[in-house]
Coordinates of C-alpha atoms in Angstrom, one line a residue:
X1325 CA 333.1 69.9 306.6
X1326 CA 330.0 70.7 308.1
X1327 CA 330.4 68.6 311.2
X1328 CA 333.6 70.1 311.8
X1329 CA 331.9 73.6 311.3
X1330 CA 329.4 72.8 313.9
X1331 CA 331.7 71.0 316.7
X1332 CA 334.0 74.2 316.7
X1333 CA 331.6 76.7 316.3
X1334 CA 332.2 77.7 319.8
X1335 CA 335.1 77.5 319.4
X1336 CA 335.5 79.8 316.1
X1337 CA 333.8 82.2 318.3
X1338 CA 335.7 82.6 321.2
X1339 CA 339.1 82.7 318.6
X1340 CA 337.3 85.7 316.7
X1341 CA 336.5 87.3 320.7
X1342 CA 340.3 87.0 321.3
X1343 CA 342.3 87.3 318.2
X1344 CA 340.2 90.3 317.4
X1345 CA 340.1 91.7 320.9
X1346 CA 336.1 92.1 320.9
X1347 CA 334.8 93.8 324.2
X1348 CA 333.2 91.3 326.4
X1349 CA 329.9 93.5 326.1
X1350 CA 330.0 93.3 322.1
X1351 CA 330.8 89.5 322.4
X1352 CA 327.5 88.8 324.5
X1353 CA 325.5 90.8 322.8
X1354 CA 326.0 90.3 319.5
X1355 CA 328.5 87.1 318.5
X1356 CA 327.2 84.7 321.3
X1357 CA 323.8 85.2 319.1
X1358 CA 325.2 83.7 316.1
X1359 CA 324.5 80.4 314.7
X1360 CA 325.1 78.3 312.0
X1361 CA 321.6 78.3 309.4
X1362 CA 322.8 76.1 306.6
X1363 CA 326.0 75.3 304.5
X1364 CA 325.7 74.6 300.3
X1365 CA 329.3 74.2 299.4
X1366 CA 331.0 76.6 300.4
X1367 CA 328.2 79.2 301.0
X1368 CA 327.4 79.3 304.7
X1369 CA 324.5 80.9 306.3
X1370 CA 324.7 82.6 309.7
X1371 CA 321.5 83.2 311.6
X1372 CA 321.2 86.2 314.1
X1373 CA 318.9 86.0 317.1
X1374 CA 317.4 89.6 317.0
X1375 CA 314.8 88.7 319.0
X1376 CA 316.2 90.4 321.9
X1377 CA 318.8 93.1 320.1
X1378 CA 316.4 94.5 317.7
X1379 CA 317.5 94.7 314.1
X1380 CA 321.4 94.2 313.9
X1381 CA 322.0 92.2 310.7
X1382 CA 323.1 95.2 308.8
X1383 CA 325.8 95.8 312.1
X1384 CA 326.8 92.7 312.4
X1385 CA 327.0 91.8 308.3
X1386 CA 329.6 95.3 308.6
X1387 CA 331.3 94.9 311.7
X1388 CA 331.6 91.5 311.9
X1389 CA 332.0 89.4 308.9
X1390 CA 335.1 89.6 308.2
X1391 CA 336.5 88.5 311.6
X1392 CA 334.1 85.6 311.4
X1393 CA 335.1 84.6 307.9
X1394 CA 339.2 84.6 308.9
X1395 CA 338.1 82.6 312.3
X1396 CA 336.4 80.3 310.3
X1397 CA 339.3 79.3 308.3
X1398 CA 341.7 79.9 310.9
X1399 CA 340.2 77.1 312.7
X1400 CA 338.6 74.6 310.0
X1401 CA 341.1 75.2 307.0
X1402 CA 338.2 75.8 304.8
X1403 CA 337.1 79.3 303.4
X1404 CA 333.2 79.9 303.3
X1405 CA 331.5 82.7 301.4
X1406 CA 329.2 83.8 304.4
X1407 CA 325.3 85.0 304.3
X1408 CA 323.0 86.4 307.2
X1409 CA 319.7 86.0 307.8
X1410 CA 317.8 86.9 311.2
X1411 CA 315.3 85.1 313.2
X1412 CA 313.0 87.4 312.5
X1413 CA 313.1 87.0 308.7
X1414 CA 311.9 83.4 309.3
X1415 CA 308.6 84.3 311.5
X1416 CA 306.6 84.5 308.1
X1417 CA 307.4 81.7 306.5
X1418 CA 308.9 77.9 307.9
X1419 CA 312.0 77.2 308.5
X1420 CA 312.2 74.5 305.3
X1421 CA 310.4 76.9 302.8
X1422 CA 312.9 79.9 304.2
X1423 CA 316.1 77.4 303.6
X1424 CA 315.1 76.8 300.0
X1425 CA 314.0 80.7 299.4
X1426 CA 318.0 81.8 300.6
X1427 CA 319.7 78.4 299.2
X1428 CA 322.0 79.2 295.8
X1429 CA 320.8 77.3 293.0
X1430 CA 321.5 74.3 293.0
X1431 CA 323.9 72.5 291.0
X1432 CA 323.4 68.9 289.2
X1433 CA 326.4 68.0 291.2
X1434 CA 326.4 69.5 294.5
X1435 CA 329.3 67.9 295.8
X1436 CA 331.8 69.2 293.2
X1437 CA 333.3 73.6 293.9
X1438 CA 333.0 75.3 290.7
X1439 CA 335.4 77.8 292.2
X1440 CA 338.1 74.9 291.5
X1441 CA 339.3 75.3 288.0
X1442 CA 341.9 75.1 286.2
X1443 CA 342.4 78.7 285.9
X1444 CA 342.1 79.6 289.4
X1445 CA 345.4 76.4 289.7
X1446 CA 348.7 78.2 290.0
X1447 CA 351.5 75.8 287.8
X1448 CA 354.7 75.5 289.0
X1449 CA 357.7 73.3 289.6
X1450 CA 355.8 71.6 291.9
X1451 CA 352.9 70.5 290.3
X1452 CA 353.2 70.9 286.8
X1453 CA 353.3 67.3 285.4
X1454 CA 350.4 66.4 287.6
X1455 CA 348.4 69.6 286.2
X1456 CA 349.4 68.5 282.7
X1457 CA 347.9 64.7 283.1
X1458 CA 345.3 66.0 285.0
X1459 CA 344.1 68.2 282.2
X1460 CA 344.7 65.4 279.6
X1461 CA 342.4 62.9 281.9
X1462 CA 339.7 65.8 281.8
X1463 CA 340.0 66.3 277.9
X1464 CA 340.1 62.7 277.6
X1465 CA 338.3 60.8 279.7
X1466 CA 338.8 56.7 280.2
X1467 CA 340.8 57.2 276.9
X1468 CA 344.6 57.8 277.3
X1469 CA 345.5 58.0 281.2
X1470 CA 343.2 55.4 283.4
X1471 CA 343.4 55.6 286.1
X1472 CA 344.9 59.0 287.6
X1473 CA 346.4 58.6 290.9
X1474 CA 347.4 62.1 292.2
X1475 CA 348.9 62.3 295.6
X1476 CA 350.9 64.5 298.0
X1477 CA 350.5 66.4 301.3
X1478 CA 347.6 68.1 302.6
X1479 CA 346.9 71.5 301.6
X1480 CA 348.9 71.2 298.1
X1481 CA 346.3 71.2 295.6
X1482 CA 345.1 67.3 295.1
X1483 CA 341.1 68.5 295.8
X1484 CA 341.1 71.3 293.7
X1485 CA 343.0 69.5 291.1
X1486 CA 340.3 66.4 291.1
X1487 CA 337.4 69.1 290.8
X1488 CA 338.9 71.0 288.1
X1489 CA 338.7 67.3 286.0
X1490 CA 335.5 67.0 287.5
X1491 CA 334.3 71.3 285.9
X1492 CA 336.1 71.1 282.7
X1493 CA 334.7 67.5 281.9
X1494 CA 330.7 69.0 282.7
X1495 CA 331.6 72.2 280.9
X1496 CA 332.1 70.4 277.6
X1497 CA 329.6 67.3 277.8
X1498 CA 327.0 67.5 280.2
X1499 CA 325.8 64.3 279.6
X1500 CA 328.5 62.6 281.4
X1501 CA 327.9 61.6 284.7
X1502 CA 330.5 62.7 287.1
X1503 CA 330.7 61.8 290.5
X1504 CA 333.2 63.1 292.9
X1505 CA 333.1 61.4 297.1
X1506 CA 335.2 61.7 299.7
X1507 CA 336.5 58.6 300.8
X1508 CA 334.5 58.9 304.1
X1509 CA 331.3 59.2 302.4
X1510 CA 332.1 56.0 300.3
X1511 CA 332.8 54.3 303.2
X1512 CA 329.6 55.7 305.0
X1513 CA 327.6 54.5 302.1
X1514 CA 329.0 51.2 301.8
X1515 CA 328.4 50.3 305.4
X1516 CA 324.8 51.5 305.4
X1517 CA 324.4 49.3 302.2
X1518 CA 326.0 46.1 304.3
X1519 CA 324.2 46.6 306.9
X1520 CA 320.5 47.3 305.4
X1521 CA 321.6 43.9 303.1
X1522 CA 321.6 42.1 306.3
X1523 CA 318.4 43.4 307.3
X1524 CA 316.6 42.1 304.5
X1525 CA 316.5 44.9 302.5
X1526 CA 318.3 42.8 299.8
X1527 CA 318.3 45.6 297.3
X1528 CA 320.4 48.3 299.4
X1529 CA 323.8 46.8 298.2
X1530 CA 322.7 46.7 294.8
X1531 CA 321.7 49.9 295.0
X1532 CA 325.2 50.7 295.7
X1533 CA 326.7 49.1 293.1
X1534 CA 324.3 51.0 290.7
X1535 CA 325.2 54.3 291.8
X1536 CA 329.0 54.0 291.5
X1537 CA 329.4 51.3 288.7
X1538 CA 326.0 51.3 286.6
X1539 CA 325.3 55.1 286.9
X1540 CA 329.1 56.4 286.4
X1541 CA 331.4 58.2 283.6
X1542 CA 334.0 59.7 285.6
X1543 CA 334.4 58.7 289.5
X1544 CA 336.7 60.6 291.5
X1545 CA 337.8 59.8 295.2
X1546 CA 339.8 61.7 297.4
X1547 CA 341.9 60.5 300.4
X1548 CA 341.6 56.9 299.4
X1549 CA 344.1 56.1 301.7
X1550 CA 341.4 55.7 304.4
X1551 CA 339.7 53.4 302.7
X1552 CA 343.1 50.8 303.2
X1553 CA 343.0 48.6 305.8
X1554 CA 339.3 48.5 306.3
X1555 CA 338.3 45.2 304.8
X1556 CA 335.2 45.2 303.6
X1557 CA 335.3 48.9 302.1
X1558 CA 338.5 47.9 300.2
X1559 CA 336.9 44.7 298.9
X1560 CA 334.3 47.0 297.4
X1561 CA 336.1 49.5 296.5
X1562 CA 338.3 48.0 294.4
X1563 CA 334.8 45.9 292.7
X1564 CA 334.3 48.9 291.8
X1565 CA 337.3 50.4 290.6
X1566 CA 338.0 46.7 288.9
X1567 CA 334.4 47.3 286.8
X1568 CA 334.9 51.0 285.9
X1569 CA 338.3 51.0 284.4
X1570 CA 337.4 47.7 282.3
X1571 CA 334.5 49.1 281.0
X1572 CA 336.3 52.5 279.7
X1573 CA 334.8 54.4 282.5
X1574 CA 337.4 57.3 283.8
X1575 CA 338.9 56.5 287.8
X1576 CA 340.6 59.3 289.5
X1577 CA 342.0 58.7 292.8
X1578 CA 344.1 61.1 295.6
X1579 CA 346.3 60.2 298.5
X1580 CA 348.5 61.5 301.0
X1581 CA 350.7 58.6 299.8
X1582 CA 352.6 56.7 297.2
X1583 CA 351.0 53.2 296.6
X1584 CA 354.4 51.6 297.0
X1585 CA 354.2 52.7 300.0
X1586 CA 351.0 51.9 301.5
X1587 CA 352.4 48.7 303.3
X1588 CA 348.8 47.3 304.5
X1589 CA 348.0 47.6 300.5
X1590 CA 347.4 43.7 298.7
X1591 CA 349.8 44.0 296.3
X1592 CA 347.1 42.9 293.7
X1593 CA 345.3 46.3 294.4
X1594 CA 348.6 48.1 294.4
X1595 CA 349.5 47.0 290.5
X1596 CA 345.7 48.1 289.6
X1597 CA 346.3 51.6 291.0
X1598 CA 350.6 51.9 288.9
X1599 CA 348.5 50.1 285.9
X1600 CA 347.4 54.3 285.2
X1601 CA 349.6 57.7 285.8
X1602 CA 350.8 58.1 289.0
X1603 CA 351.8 61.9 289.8
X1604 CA 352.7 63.4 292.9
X1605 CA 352.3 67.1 293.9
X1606 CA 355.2 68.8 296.1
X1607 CA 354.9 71.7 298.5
X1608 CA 355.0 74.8 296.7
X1609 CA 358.4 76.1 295.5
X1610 CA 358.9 79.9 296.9
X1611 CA 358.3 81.3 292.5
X1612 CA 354.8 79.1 292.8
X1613 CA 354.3 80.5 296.2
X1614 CA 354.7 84.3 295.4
X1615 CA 352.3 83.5 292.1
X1616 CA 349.4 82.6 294.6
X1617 CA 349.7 85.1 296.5
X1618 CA 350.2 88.0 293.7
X1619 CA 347.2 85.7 292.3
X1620 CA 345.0 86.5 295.4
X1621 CA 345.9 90.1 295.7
X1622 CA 345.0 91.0 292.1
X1623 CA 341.7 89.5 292.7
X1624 CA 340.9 91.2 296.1
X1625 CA 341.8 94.6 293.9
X1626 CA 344.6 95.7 296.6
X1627 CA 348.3 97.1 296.7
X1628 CA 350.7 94.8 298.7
X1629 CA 354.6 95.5 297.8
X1630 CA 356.6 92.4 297.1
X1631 CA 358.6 92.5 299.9
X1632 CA 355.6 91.9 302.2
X1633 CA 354.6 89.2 299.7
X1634 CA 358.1 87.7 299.7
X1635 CA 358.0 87.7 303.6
X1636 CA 355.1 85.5 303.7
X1637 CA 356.2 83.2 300.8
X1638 CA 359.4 82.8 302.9
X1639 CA 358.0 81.7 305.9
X1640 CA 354.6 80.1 304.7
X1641 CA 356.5 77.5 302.9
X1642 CA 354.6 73.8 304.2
X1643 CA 351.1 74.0 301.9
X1644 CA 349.0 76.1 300.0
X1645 CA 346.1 75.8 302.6
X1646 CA 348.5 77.9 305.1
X1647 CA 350.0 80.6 302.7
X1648 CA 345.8 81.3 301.3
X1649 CA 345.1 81.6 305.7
X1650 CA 348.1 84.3 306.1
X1651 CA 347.4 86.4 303.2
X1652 CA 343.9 86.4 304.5
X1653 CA 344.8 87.0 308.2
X1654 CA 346.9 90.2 306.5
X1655 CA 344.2 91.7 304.5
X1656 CA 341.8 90.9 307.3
X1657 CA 343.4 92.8 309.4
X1658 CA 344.4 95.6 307.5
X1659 CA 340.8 95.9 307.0
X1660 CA 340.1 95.7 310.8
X1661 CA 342.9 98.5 311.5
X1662 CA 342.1 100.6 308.8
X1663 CA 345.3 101.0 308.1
X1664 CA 347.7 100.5 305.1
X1665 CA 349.6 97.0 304.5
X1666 CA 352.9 97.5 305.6
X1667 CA 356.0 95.5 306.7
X1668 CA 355.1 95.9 310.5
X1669 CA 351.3 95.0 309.6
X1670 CA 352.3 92.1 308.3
X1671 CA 354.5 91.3 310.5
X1672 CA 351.9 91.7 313.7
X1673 CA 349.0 90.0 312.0
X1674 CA 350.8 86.8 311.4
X1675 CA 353.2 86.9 314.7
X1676 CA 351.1 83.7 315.4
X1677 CA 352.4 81.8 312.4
X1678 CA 355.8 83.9 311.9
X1679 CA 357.8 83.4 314.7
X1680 CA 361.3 84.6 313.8
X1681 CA 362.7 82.4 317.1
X1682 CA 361.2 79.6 315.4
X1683 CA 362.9 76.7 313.6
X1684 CA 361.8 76.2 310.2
X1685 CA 361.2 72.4 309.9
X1686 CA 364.0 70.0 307.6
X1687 CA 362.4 68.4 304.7
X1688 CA 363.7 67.2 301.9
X1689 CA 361.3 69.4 299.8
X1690 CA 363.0 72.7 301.8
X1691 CA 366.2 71.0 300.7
X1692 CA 365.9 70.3 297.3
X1693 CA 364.3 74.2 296.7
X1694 CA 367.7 75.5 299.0
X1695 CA 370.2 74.0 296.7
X1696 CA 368.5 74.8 293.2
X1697 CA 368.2 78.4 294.7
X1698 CA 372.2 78.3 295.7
X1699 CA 373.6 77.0 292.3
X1700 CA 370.7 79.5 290.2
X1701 CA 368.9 76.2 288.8
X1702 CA 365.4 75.1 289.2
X1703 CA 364.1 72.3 291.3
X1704 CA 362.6 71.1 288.0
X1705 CA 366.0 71.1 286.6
X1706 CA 367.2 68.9 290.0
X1707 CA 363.8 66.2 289.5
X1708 CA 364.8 66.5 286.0
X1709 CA 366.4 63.4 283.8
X1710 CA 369.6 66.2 282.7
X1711 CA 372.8 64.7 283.1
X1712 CA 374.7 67.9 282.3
X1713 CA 377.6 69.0 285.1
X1714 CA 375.6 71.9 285.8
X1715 CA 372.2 70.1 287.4
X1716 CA 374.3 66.4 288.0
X1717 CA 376.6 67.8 290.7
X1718 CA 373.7 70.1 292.6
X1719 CA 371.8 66.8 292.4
X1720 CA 374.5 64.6 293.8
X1721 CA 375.3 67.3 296.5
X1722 CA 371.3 67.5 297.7
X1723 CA 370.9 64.3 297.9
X1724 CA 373.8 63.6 299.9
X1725 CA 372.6 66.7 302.4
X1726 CA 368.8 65.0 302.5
X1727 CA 370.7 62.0 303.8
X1728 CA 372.6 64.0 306.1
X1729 CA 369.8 66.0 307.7
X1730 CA 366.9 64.2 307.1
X1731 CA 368.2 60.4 307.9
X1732 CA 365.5 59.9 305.5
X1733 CA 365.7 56.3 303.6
X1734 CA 367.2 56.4 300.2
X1735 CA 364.0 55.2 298.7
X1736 CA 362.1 58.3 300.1
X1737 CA 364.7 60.6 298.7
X1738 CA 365.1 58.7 295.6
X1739 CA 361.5 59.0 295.2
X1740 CA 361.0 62.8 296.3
X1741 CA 364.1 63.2 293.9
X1742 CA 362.5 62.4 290.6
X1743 CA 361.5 58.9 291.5
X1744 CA 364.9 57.8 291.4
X1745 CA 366.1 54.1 292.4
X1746 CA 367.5 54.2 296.3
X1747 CA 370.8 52.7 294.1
X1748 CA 371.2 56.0 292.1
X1749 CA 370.6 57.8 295.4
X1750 CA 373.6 55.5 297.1
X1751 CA 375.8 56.1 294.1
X1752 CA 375.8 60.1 294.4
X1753 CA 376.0 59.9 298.2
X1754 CA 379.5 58.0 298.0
X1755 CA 380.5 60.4 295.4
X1756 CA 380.1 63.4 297.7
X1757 CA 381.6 61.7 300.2
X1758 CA 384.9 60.7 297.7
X1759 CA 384.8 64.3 297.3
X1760 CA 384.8 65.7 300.5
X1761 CA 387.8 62.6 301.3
X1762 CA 389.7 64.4 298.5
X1763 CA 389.7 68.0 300.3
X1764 CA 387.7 69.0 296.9
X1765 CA 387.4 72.5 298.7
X1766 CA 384.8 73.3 295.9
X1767 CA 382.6 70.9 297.2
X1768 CA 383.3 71.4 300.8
X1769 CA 382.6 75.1 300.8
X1770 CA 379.2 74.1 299.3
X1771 CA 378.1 72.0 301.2
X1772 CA 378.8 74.2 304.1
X1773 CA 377.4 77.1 302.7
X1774 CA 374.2 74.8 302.2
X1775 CA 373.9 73.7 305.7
X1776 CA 374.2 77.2 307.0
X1777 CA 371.5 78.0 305.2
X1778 CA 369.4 74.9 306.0
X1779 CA 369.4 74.9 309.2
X1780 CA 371.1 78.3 310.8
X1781 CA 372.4 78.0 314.2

C-alpha cells in the first residue's frame, strides 16, 4: 500500500488540483509542498514544507484535508486517517526520534486493521454463510473448520473478513500467535530466504520456516492466488500449509477464485485447500448495499434521505470498495460546497462514476438480484436448496437468462447459482426452453419483462 501511495502521490495531487478545481496559485503554494512523512496502517502522515510559506498547518489541516483524503482513495482504493506535521516541527529533534514521538502506539501485530471487525461487517445475502464460518473459525480455531478458504471479487469483503478472525481471536486469547501476510510479502520473504540459503547463510530458510510453522497459531493469507504458478513459492507454501493444519494450527486463506478453478493448481494442493470450508462472497445485493451506506451515514452523524442513498446503491452495484468511494465523494463534497446533500448534489459529485448514458455491465450476480427482485423473493431464496414452485421456477428462469446473456459456461453459473452441478443447470435451461416451445405466455412475458430490465435498450 505504501508503494502505491508513494508512486501516485503526484498523481493524487494533481486529481485533488482538478476534481476540486484548486487555483493554480493555491496549488503551488500550498499542495505541491506536501509529502508523504510516514504510514502505520492506515494512519498516514503528511509533512508540510513551511519553510518558505510560514506557518500553514493549521490552513492546510482545514482547507485541505479533506480533498486529500477523498483523492487518496479515489486513486489507491484505500482510506487513510490523515496527520500533519511541518518541517519546522522536526528542526529540534531528528527525523527518527520525531517519527516515533508522532507514530500511534504500536500494536503486537502491526499488520492486522483493528477497524476490521465483525461489527463494523454488514451481513447480507451475499455474504452471510461465509460471515457465519468465518466467525466459527475465529471462536474456534484449528478445531471445527480447517482450513477456511474465503474467496470472491475484489472489493467484497474477503480482507476485512480475514482481519476480523484475526481481532476477535487476539481479543479473547492473547497468547495466540496470529499472523496475517499478504501473499506478496510471503513470496518476498521466501525468495530473500532462497536466496540468502544460497549465499551461505544456511540459517535464512530455516528462519523462515520458524516464523510461519514453528512460531504460528492462526496464519492467514490473502490473495493466494498469486502465489500459483510460481514454483518454488507454491512448493513452500503448501510445506507450510501441509505442517500447520496437521499440527491443529488454524489456516485461513482468500482468493479471487474457486480452487476448481485455478487450472495451473496440482490437483494434490487443490484437494488440501476443498479438505476445509470453502465459502465464496458475492457482490453486494442492493438490501446489503443500502445497509452500508445507512451504516456509514449514521457514523459520520449526517442526514441523507433514502432516495439519495438508493441512487447510489442502484448504480454502485460491482463492490463494496466503490459504494464506500461514492458515499465519500458525496459527503466530501457537500462539505466542500457548504451546501446540503441533495438529489442534484449527489448527482454532480459522482457524474464521474454515474453516468446515466452508461451501460450497466451483465453479470450473472446483476441477474440473479433482477429476477429475485421481479418475482418478490430473495437471492438467498434463488442459491437456496428450496424446491417449492415459488423459488424453483425463478430459479429455472434465471438461469436460463445467465445463459442467454452471459454465454457464461454452465459450471460458472451452476457454481454462482448455489454451487450447482452444470447438469442441474442444463436440466432447467431445456425446461425454459420447453416452455417458451409451448407458447406458455406466463413464462414468455417473464422472461421478457426480465430482459427489459437487464439490459434496457
Amino acid at each position: 500500500m505504501e508503494n502505491s501511495l508513494l508512486q501516485n502521490w503526484d498523481k493524487i495531487l494533481e486529481h485533488m488540483h482538478t476534481t476540486f478545481s484548486i487555483s493554480d496559485v493555491s496549488f503551488r503554494t500550498f499542495i505541491q509542498k506536501l509529502s508523504v512523512y510516514s504510514v502505520h496502517d492506515d494512519l498516514l502522515t503528511i509533512l508540510i514544507d513551511d519553510t518558505s510559506i510560514g506557518d500553514s498547518k493549521s490552513f492546510i489541516e482545514q482547507k485541505y484535508s479533506v480533498f486529500l483524503s477523498v483523492s487518496i482513495e479515489e486513486i489507491t482504493g484505500v482510506h487513510y486517517q490523515l496527520e500533519f506535521i511541518a518541517l519546522s516541527e522536526l528542526d529540534s529533534k531528528s527525523m527518527e526520534q520525531q517519527k516515533e514521538a508522532i507514530a500511534p502506539k504500536k500494536r503486537l501485530n502491526p499488520s492486522i486493521n483493528p477497524n476490521y471487525t465483525f461489527d463494523t461487517f454488514i451481513v447480507g445475502d451475499n455474504n452471510d454463510f461465509a460471515h457465519a464460518a468465518s466467525l466459527k473459525v475465529a471462536e474456534e480455531p484449528g478445531e471445527s473448520i480447517n482450513p477456511l478458504y474465503i474467496y470472491g471479487g475484489a472489493g467484497l469483503g474477503k480482507t476485512h473478513l480475514m482481519h476480523a478472525i484475526a481481532n476477535y481471536i487476539l481479543e479473547h486469547d492473547s497468547s495466540k500467535r496470529v499472523v496475517y501476510v499478504t501473499s506478496e510479502t510471503f513470496t518476498n520473504e521466501i525468495v530473500e530466504a532462497v536466496r540468502g540459503s544460497k549465499n551461505d547463510h544456511s540459517q535464512s530458510l530455516n528462519e523462515f520456516r520458524e516464523k510461519y510453522r514453528e512460531n504460528v497459531d492462526v496464519l492467514l493469507i490473502d490473495d493466494i492466488q498469486f502465489i500459483i504458478g510460481k514454483e518454488a513459492t507454491q512448493q513452500e507454501f503448501f510445506f507450510t500449509f501441509s505442517h500447520l493444519t496437521d499440527s491443529k494450527k488454524q489456516v485461513i486463506i482468500s482468493s479471487d477464485k474457486h480452487p476448481s478453478t485455478m487450472t495451473t493448481l496440482d490437483e494434490r494442493y487443490r484437494s488440501r485447500f476443498e479438505m476445509g470450508i470453502t465459502v465464496d462472497i458475492k457482490a453486494p445485493t442492493y438490501e446489503t448495499r443500502m445497509a452500508i451506506l445507512r451504516s456509514k451515514v449514521d457514523k459520520e452523524h449526517i442526514q441523507i434521505d433514502d432516495s439519495i442513498l438508493d441512487y447510489i446503491a442502484s448504480n454502485i452495484v460491482s463492490n463494496i470498495r466503490e459504494l464506500q468511494g461514492a458515499i465519500n465523494k458525496v459527503i466530501s463534497f457537500s462539505r466542500l460546497c457548504a451546501k446540503e446533500i441533495t438529489m442534484d448534489l449527489a448527482k454532480e459529485a459522482l457524474s464521474d462514476k454515474i453516468n446515466p448514458n452508461m451501460k450497466r455491465p451483465i453479470t450473472i450476480d446483476y441477474i440473479i438480484e433482477t429476477v429475485a427482485d421481479h418475482f418478490g423473493i430473495s437471492v438467498k431464496d434463488i442459491l437456496s436448496n428450496k424446491r417449492s414452485s415459488n423459488i424453483a421456477y425463478p430459479r429455472h428462469i434465471c438461469m436460463y437468462i445467465c445463459r442467454e446473456l452471459t454465454g457464461s459456461p454452465l459450471a460458472e453459473i451452476g457454481n454462482k447459482l448455489g454451487n450447482r452441478h452444470h447438469s442441474t443447470v442444463l436440466h432447467s435451461i431445456e425446461f425454459i426452453e420447453n416452455k417458451i416451445s409451448e407458447n406458455d405466455e406466463e413464462t414468455i412475458k417473464n422472461i421478457d419483462v426480465l430482459k427489459k430490465k437487464i439490459d434496457p435498450q
